[in-house]
Structures are given as C-alpha cells and as structure tokens.
Coordinates of C-alpha atoms and ligand atoms in Angstrom, one line a residue:
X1 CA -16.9 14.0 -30.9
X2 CA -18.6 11.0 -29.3
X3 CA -18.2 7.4 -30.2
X4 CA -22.3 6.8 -29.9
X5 CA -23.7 10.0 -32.3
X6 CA -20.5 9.3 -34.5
X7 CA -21.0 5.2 -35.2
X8 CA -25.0 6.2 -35.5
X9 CA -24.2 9.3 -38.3
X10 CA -22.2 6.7 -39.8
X11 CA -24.2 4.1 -40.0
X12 CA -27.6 6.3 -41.4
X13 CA -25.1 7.1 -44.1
X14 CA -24.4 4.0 -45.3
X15 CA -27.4 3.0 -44.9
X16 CA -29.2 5.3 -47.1
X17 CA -26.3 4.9 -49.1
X18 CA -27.2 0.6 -49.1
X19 CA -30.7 1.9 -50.0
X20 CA -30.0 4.0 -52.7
X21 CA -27.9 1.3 -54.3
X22 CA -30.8 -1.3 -54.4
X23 CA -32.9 1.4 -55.7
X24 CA -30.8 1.3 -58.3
X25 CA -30.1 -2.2 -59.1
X26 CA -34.2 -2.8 -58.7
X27 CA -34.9 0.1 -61.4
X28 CA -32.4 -1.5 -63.7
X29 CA -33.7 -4.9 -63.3
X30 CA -37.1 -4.3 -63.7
X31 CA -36.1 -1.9 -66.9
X32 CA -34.3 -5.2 -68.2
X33 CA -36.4 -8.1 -66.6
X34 CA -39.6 -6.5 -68.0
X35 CA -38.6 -6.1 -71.3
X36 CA -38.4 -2.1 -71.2
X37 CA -42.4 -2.3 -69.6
X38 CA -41.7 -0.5 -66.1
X39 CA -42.1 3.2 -66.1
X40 CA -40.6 5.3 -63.7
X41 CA -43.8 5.8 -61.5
X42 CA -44.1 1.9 -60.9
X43 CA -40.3 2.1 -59.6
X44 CA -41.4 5.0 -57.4
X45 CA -44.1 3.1 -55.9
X46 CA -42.3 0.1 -55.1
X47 CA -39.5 1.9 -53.6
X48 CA -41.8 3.9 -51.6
X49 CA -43.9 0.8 -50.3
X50 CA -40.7 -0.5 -49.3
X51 CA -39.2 1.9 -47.5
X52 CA -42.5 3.2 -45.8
X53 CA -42.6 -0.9 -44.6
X54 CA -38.9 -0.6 -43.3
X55 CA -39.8 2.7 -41.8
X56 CA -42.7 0.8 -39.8
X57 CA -41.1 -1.8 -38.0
X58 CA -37.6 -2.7 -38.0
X59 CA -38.1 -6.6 -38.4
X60 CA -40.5 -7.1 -40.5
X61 CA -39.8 -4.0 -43.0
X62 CA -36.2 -4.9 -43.7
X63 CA -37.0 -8.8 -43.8
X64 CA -39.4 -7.9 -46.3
X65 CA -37.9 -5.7 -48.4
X66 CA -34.7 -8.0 -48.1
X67 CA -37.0 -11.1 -49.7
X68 CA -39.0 -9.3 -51.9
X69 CA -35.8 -7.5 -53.6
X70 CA -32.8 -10.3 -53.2
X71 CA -34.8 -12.9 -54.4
X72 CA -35.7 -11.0 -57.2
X73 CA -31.9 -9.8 -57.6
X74 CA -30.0 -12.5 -57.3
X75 CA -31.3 -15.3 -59.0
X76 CA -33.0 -14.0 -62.0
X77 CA -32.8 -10.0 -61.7
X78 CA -28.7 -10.1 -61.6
X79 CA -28.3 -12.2 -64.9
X80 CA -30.7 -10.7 -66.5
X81 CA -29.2 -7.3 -65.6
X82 CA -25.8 -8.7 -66.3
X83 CA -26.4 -10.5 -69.7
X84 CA -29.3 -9.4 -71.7
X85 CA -30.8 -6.4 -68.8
X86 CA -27.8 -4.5 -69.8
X87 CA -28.5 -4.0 -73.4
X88 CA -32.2 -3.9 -72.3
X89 CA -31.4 -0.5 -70.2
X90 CA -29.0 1.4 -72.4
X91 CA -30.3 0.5 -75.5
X92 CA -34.1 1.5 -74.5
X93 CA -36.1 4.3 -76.7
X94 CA -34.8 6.8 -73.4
X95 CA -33.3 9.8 -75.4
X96 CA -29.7 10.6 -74.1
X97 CA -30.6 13.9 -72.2
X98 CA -32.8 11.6 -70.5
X99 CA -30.0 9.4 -69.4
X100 CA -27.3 12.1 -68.1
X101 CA -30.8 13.3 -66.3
X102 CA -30.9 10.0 -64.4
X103 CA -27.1 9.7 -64.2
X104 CA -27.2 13.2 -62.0
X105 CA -30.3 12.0 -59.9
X106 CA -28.6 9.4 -59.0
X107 CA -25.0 10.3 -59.0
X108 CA -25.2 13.3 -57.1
X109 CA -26.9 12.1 -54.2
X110 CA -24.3 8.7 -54.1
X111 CA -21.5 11.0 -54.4
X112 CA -22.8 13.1 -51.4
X113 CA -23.2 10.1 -49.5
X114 CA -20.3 8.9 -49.9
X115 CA -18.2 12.1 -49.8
X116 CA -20.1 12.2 -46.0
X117 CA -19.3 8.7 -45.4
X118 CA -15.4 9.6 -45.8
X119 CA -15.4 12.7 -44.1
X120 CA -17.5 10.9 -40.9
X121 CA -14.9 7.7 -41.1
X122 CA -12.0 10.1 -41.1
X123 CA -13.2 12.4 -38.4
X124 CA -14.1 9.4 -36.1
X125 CA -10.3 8.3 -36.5
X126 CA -8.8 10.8 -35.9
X127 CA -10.8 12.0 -32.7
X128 CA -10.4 8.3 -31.6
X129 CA -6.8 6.5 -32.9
X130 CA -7.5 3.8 -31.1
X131 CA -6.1 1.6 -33.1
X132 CA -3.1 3.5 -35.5
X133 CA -2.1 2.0 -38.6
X134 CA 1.3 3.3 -38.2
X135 CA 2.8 2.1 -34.9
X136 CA 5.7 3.1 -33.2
X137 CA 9.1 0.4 -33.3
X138 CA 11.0 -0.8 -30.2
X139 CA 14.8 0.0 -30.6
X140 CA 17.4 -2.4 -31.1
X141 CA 17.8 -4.1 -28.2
X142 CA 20.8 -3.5 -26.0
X143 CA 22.7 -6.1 -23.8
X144 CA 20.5 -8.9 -24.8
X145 CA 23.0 -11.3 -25.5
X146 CA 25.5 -11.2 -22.7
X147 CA 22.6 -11.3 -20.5
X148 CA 20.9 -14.4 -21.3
X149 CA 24.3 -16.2 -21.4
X150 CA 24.1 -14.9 -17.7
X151 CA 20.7 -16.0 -17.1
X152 CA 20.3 -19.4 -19.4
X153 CA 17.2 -19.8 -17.5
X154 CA 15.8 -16.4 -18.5
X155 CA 12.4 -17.0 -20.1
X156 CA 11.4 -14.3 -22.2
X157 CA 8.0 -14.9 -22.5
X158 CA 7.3 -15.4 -19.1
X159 CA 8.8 -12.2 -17.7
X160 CA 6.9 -10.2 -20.8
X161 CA 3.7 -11.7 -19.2
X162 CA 4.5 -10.6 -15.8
X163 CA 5.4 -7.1 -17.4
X164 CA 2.0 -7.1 -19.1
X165 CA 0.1 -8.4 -16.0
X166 CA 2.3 -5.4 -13.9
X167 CA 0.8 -2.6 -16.8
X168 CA -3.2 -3.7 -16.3
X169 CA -2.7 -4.0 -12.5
X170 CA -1.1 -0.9 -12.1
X171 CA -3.4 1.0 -14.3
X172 CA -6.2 -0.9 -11.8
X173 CA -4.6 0.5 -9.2
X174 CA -4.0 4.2 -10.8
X175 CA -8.1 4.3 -10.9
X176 CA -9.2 3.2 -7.8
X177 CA -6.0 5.3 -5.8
X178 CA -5.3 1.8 -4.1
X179 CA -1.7 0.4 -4.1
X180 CA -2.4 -2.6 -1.8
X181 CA -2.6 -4.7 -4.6
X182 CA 0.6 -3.8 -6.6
X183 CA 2.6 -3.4 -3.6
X184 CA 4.6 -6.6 -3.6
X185 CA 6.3 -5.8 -7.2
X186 CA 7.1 -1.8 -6.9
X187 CA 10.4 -0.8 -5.1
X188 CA 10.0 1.5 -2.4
X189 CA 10.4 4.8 -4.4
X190 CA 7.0 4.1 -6.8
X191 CA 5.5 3.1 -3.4
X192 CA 6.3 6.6 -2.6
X193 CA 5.5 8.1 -5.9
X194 CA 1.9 6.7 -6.0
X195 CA 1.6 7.2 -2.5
X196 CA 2.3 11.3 -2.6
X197 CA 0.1 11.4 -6.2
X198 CA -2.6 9.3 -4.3
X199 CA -2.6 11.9 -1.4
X200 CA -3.0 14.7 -3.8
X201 CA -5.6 13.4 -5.7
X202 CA -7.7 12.8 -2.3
X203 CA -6.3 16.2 -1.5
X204 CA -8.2 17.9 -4.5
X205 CA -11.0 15.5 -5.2
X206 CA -9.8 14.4 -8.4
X207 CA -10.1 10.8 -10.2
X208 CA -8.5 9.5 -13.0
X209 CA -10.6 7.2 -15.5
X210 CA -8.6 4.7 -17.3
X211 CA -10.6 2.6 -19.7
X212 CA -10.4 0.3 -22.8
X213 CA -7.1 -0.5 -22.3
X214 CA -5.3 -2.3 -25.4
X215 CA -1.7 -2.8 -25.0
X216 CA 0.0 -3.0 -28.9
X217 CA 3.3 -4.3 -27.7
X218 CA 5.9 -5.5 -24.8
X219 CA 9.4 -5.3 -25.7
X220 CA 12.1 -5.9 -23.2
X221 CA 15.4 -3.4 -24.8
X222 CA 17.8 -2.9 -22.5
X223 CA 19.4 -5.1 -20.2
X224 CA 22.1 -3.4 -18.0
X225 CA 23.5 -3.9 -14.7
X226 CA 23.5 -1.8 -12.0
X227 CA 25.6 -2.8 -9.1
X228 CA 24.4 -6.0 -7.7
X229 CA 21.3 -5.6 -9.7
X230 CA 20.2 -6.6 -13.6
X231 CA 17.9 -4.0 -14.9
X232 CA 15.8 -4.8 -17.9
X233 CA 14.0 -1.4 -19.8
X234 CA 10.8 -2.6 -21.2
X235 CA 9.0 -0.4 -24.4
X236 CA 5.2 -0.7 -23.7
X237 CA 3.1 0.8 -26.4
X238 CA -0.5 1.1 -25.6
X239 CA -3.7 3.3 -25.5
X240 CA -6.4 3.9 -23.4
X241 CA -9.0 6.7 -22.8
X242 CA -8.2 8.7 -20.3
X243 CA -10.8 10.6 -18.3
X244 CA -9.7 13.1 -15.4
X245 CA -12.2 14.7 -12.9
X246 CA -11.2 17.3 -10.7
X247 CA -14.1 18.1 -8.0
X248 CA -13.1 20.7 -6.5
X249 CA -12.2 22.7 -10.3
X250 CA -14.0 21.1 -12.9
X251 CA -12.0 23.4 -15.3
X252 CA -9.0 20.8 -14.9
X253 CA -11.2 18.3 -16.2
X254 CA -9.7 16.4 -19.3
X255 CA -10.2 13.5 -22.0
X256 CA -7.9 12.1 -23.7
X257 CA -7.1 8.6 -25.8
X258 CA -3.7 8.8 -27.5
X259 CA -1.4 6.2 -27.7
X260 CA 1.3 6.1 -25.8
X261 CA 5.3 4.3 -25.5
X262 CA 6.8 4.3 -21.6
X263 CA 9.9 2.5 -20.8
X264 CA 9.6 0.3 -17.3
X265 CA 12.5 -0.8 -16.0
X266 CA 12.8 -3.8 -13.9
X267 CA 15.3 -4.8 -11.3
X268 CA 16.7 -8.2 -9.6
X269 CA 19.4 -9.4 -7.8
X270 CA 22.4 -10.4 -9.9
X271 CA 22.5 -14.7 -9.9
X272 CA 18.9 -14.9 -8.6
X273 CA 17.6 -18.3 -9.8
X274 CA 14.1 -18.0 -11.4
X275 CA 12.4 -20.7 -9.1
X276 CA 9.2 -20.3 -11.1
X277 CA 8.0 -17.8 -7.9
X278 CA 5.7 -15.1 -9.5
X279 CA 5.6 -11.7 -7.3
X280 CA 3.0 -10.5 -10.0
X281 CA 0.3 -12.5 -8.6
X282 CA 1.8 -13.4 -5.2
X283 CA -1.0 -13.7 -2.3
X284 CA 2.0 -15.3 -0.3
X285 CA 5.5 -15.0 1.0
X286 CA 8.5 -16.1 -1.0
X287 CA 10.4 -17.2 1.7
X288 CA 8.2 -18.5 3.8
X289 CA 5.0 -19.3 2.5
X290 CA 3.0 -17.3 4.9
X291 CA -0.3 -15.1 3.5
X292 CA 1.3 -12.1 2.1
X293 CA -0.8 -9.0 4.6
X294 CA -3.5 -7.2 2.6
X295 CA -1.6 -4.0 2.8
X296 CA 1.5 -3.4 3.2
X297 CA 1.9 -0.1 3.0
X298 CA 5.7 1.6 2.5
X299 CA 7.0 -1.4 4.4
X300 CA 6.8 -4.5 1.8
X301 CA 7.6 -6.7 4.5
X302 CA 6.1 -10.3 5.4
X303 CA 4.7 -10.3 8.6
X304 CA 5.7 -14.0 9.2
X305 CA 9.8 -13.8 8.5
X306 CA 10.2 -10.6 8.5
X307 CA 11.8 -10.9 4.6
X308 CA 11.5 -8.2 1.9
X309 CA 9.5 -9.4 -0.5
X310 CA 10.2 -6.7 -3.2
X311 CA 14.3 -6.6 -2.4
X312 CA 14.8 -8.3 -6.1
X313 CA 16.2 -11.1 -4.7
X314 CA 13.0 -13.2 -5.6
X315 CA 11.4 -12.2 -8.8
X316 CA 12.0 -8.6 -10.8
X317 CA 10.4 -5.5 -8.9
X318 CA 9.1 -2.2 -11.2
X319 CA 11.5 0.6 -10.1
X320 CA 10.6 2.9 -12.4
X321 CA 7.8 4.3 -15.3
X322 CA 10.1 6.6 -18.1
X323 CA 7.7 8.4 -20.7
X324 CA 9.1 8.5 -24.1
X325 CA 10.2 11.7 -24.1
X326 CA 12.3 11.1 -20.8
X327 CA 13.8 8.0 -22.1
X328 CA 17.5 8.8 -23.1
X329 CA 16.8 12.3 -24.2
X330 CA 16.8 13.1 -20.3
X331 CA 16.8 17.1 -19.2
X332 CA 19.4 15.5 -15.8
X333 CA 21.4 13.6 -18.9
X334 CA 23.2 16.7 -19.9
X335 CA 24.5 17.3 -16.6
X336 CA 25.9 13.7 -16.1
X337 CA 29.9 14.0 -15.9
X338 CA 31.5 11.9 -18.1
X339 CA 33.4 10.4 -15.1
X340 CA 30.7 9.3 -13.1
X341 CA 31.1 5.9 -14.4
X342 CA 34.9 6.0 -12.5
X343 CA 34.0 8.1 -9.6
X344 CA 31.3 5.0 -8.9
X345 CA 33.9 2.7 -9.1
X346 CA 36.2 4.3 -7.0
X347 CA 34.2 4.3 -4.3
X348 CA 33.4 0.5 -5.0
X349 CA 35.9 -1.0 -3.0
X350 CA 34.1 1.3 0.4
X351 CA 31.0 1.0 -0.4
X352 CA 30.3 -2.8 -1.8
X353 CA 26.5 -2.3 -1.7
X354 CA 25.8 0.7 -3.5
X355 CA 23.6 0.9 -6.6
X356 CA 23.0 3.7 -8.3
X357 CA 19.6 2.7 -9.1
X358 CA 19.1 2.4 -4.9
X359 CA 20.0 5.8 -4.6
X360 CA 17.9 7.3 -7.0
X361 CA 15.5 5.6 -5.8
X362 CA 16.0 6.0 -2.1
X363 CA 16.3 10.6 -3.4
X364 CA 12.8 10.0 -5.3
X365 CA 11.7 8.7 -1.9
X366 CA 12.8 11.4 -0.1
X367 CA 11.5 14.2 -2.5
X368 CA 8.2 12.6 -2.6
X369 CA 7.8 13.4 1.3
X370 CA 9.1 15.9 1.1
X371 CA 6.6 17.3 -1.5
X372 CA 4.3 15.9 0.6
X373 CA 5.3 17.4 3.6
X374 CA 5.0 20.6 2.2
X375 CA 1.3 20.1 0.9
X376 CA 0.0 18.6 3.6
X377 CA 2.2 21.3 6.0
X378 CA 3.6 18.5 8.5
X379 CA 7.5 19.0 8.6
X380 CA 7.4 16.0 10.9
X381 CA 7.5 13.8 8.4
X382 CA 10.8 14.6 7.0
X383 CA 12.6 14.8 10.2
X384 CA 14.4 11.2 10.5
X385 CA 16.1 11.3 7.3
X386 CA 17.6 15.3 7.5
X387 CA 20.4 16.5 8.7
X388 CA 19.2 19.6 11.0
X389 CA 19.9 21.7 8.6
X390 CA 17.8 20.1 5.7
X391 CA 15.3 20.1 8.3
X392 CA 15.1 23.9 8.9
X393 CA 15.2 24.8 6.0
X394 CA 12.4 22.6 4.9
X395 CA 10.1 23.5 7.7
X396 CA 10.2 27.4 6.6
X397 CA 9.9 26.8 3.6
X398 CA 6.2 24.8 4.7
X399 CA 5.6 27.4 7.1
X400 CA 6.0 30.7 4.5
X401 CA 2.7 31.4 2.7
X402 CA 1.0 30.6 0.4
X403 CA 0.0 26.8 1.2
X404 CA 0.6 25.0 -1.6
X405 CA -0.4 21.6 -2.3
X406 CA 0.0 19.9 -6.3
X407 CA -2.9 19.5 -8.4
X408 CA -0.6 17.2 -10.5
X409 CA 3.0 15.6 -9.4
X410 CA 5.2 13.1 -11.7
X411 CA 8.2 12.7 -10.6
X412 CA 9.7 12.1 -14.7
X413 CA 13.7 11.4 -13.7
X414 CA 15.7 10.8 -10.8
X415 CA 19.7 10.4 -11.9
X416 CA 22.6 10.5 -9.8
X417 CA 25.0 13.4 -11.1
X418 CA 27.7 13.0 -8.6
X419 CA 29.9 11.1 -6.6
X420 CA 32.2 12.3 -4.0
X421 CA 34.6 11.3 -0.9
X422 CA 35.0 13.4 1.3
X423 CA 38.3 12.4 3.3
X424 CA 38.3 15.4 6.2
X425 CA 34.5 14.4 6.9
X426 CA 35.2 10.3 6.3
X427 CA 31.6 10.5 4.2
X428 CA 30.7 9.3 0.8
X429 CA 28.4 12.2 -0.9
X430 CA 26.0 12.2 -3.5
X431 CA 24.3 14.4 -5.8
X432 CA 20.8 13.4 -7.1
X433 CA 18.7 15.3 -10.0
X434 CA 15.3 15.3 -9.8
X435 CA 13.3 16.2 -12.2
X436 CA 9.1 16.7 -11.4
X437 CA 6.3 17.7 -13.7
X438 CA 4.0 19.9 -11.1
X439 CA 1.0 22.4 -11.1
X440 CA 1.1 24.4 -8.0
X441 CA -2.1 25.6 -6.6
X442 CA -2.9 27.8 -3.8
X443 CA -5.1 26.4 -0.9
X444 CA -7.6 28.4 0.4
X445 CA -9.2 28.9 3.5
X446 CA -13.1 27.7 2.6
X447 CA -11.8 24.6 0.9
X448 CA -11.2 25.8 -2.1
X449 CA -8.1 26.4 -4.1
X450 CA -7.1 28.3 -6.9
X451 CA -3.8 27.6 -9.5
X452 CA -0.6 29.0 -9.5
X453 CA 0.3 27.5 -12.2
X454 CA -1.6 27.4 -15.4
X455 CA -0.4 24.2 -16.6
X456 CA 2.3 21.4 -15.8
X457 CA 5.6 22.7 -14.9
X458 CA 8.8 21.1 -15.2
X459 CA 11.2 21.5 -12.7
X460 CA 14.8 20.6 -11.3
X461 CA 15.8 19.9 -8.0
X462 CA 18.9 18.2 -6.2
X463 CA 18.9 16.2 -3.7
X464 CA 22.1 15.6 -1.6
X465 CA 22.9 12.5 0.8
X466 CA 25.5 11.7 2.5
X467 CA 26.6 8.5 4.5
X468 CA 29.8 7.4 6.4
X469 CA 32.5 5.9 4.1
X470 CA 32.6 2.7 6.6
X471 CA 29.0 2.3 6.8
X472 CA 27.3 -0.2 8.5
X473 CA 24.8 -1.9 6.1
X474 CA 21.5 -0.6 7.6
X475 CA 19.0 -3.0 9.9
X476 CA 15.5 -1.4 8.6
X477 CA 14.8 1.5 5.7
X478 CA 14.9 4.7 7.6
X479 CA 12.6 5.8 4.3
X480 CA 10.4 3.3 4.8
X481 CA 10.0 5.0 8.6
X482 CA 12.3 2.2 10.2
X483 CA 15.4 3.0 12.4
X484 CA 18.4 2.3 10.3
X485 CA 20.5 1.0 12.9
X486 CA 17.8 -1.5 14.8
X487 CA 14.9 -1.4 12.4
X488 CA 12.3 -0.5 14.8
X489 CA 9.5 1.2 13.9
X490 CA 9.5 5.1 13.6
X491 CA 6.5 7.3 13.4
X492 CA 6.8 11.0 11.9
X493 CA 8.4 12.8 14.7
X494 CA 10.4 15.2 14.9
X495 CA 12.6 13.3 17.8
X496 CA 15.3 12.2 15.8
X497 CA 16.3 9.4 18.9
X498 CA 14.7 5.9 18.2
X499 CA 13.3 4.7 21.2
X500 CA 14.4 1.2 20.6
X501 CA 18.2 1.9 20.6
X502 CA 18.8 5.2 21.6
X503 CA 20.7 6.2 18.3
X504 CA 20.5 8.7 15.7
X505 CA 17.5 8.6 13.3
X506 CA 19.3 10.7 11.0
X507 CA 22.8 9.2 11.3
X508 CA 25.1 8.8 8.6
X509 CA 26.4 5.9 10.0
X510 CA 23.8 3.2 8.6
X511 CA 21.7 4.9 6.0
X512 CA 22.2 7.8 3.2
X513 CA 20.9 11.4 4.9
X514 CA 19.5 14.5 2.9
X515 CA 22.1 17.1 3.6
X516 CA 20.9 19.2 0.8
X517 CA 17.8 20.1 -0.9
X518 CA 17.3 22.8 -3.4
X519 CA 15.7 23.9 -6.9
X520 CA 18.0 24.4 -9.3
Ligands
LIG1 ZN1 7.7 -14.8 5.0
LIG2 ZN1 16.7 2.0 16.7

C-alpha cells in the first residue's frame, strides 16, 4: 500500500465522516433553535447548498459553509441544543418509529465510516511502522563502570554523537556506493567489506535506496578490551525505507521499512587521551594538520606524515556492523573453545601486539578479496598475502565454471576459534570463522546473469593465518596492498618479490599469511 492513496482514503473518510457530523448537529439545532419549525426537506436543502458550494471551490465552499454553520453552532445553536434544543428534539410530536428511523440513517452510515476509518488507520500502520509504539530495550550495560574509571575523560554524550553522525554518514555512503567520505573512521576490514559489496553492486546494476531515516536510540552496552584496544558495542535502533533496484533482474527488486537494532562496535587505543579531535568530521590530519586526501582508498593514510589516521590511536574507528540476530547468539559462537581465552594469553608474552579484534579483522579482509577475486576472476589479487598453496587452490577454484559473482554479500561474523604454536615450524597459527550471507548467481556470456541461489545463503568458512612466533612488527599493511617488511606499495601481481626490498610479499616473518581457506 502507498503512503499517498492511503493518507488521501483516509482523509475522504474523515472527512465525510466531519460532514456528516455537522449534518447532524445543524439538524438538531435548527429542530431546537426553531422551536420544532424546520422540516426535514429545509435541512436537506441547506445541507445540499452547502455541500454543492464546498464541492465548487475549495476556498470559498468550506469558508462558507464553516461561517455559515459555526457561527450558528457555537454561539447560540450549541446552548440551545445543549440546554433547552435537547428537550426541543426528543420531546417533539416525532412518533418513536420515527426516531429509531433517523437513529439508523444516521448511525449506520457513522458506523461505516468509522469502522473504515479504523480499518484504513490500522492497515496504514502496519504496512508502514514507522514509528512502533512498542520499542525494543538496550541491555544492561556491561563494563561501564570500570571503564570510565579508566577513561575519566570519557564523555558519553559526545562519543554517542559521533556514533550517530557515523550511522547517517554511512547510510549516505551505502546509497551513493561511495566510501570516500567515511573512510577516515572505518578500520580496514569495513573498508574492505563496502569495497567488495560496492563492486558487486556496480557488478549487477543494483542500488540501494535508503530514505527517511529516524534513528529511536543510541546506546553504548558493552565496553570490553581487546588487547591494546577498548571496544565499545553500541545498540542502534532505527528505521528507514529501504528500496533496492537490481537492473540487470528487476525480479530482485525489494521495499522494505522495518525497524531495525545493530550493534557497532568501536575501537581505540588503550590510554588515548580524548584531545577533543573528531575523526567523524575530519577534513584534516590528526597528527599533522595537513588536508586529509579526498579519497583514500584501502590505505587510510595522510599523505603529509605518512600517519594512520584510523589506527585508534586518535579518536574511535567503526570495526564492525553486528545485526541483532548475530549479536551474541553467533552461529561461530558455538565453536569457540572454552580455552581460547588462555591459549591468547599464552601466546601474549611472543606476540605483545596481537588483538584479536586485528585478526578478525585482518581474515574479513582477506575473504572479502578473496570473494572478490573470484567474482571478478583475477587470482592476482590474492597473491601477496597466500602461501602458494592458498594461492593454487584459489585460482582453480576461479578458473572452474560457472563464473560466479554475488548478487548480495554480508559478511555477518568474523571470530577467531583458535590459537596455536607451532614449536617444529616456530609460527603462531590461527583459526578464523567466517560467516557470509551470499546469493550466488551465474554470469552469463551476453551480460546477463541468472541465480543460483534463490535467496540469501548463509555460509561458513575458515580462514587460517599463520606468522612467525618472533615477528617483526610489520612496516606497511600487506592487506592494504603494502609490502610488510618496507611498506612500499604493491599492485595485484602475482610476483610475490617487492621490488623495493627484494623480500617475500607473502612472508610470515612481518605480517599474518592465509595458509588455509576452506567452507566448512
Ligand atoms: Zn598527517
Ligand atoms: Zn618491500
């Protein structure tokens, strides 16, 4: 149903319903106010004048049928109605048949109207809950406490406003398929995530229409630390209609306007001073002060200094978007091990800058080219980061029909399952789960492509890495196409020497490698 024809049904109704009720009051107050003189065809007349007037012309109809009657209704009509009309009008010489006959004229028709009226307002609320009575809670927050006494500078207010200016931008940004804009507050792997859904999208013609946009409520819930990092989870309940246009298959097309809770959680460096800097709205360099560069691309580096500007260590960075349903009822959860906790710690004392919410989102980095590796059929772009093995399998699994690409890709979870140390091998290893919402489709030859899956498909994937127990912290982000050990720039090429340094693109002696891939 359509707002427009719905408001316009609505309002006719009421309308009538208005009219009818004036009728009513004018018939009664003319009975009374005329001393019982008015017959029936005299209150026909006048009701038909004025509504043939208001039928004319909007203005002048209703402004005259408004005087004529409210004047005559409120000041003396209404008394006389109240006081003395009353008596007047049921104590007339009308038999009673008469009455019940009037009662069911006018009854019946009210009744419908208003029977419609209900109906209309009820349909129209729930094909549009725009605005639900019953909202959705936050849960009890977690970790508040201890926090703050961490961070006495910690204004809660201000970092909910940067949370509520991340939402609108990013939903900005979601629409037009442009992340220049949100760059400087996502960590690497959202750059990554938008990036591949972006190319998809462009891939397949399709747009997404985000519109009235009404955010209910911001609560920050959780506030945990991940190694050198704090992480805040923040419940965002909010609706907006939803329009989604697929060119190439309009039969993908959908609407939709629910409201909605995700969790986003937000990272920063442990003991970072809040210097009043805002990344949120940042046109320029933390460090330095130099014009931040229109687009950044996967590198969100200042051109001037050469800093990070989304490491955390100057405002909090958006490192992940959890849906409701993924939020602590994960599908990875179950396969946690209790002693994950321990087997992190262990390998502490090794491995001082690891964070587990780094690796996740250094795997959901790597997945997401690799997904879009396969769609787009360029193994290349996968090469630096894979141990040879990774890599061949990979490229025949591009190369082996059919060529698929993904009409829809969310990456929903990305949790590190396991921690090992390999002692004969000297390398710490990791186990990822990833866990991606997807609709295959086929590409065909004209252009064209057809599904291979009907609908959204959840699946599960690990993702294994592996880096040297005495690793060297790494110069440049081999998965932001930098070589690890000099952080020169790398292209997608399937020469795995850097032609800065001469080393390894895909050594484990700076940087976490794929040595695994598979579905599972
Ligand atoms: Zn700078
Ligand atoms: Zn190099």
């Amino acid at each position: 149903m359509n707002v427009r024809p719905a408001f316009l049904r609505l309002g006719v109704f009421l309308g009538v319903l208005v009219w009818l009720g004036l009728g009513i009051c004018e018939e009664a107050v003319a009975r009374a106010g005329g001393a019982g003189g008015s017959s029936p065809s005299e209150n026909s007349s006048s009701r038909s004048s004025g509504s043939k007037s208001s039928g004319s012309s909007k203005s002048s109809g209703s402004s005259s049928y408004r005087s004529k009657s409210s004047g005559s209704y409120r000041s003396s009509g209404s008394s006389s109605y109240r006081s003395g009309g009353g008596g007047g009008y049921y104590g007339g010489s009308e038999p009673g048949w008469m009455m019940v006959v009037r009662w069911v004229m006018w009854g019946v028709p009210i009744g419908a109207a208003l029977l419609l009226a209900a109906i209309l307002i009820r349909r129209y609320w729930k094909a549009h809950k725009l605005d639900p009575v019953v909202r959705p809670r936050p849960p009890a927050r977690v970790g508040r406490e201890a926090f703050l006494a961490a961070n006495p500078d910690f204004e809660p207010a201000v970092f909910v406003a940067k949370v509520r200016s991340a939402f609108m931008k990013i939903q900005k940004a979601w629409m037009a398929q442009d992340i220049s804009h949100i760059r400087p507050f996502i960590s690497d792997g959202m750059y990554q995530r938008f990036a591949t859904q972006f190319r998809m999208m462009g891939l397949l013609k399709q747009r997404n229409v985000l519109d009235k946009i009404k955010v209910f409520g911001i609560h920050p819930i959780t506030f945990r630390d991940d190694g050198a990092f704090d992480v805040i989870d923040v419940w965002i309940y909010a609706v907006m209609s939803d329009s989604f246009t697929c060119e190439l298959d309009p039969s993908m097309n959908s609407e939709g306007n629910d409201p909605f809770v995700e969790y986003w959680s937000f990272i920063r460096k442990r003991g970072t001073v809040d210097s009043g800097f805002n990344l949120f709205a940042a046109k320029t360099c933390p460090s330095c002060g130099a014009e931040l560069p229109q687009d950044m691309g996967e590198l969100c580096r200042c051109s001037h200094c050469q800093v990070l500007v989304n490491s955390g260590e100057f405002d909090w960075v958006l490192a992940e978007i959890t849906q409701e349903g993924d939020y602590g009822r994960t599908l990875l959860g179950a396969r946690v091990p209790l002693d994950l906790p321990a087997a992190v710690a262990a390998i502490a004392p090794e491995c001082p800058d690891f964070s587990q919410q780094l690796v996740e989102d250094k795997a959901s980095n790597a997945f997401m080219q690799i997904m879009t590796a396969w769609a787009t059929r360029n193994p290349a772009s996968v090469r630096r980061f894979s141990t040879d093995e990774v890599f061949a399998g990979i490229s025949e699994l591009i190369s082996s029909p059919p060529d698929i690409a993904f009409a829809r890709i969310y990456l929903n979870e990305a949790v590190l399952l396991y921690v090992t140390r390999d002692a004969a091998q000297a390398k710490h290893r990791i186990d990822v789960g990833l866990s991606a919402s997807m609709q295959r489709v086929e590409l065909l030859p004209d252009g064209r492509f057809r599904p291979l899956d009907w609908e959204e498909k959840r699946s599960l994937f690990t993702l294994t890495m592996e880096r040297d127990v005495d690793a060297v912290p790494e110069k440049g982000s081999l998965y932001q196409h930098q070589c690890a050990t000099c952080g020169g720039r790398v292209g997608d090429t399937i020469d795995v020497t850097c032609q800065y340094c001469g080393s390894a693109l895909n050594s484990t002696r700076n940087e976490w490698i794929v040595c695994g891939f598979r579905e599972s």
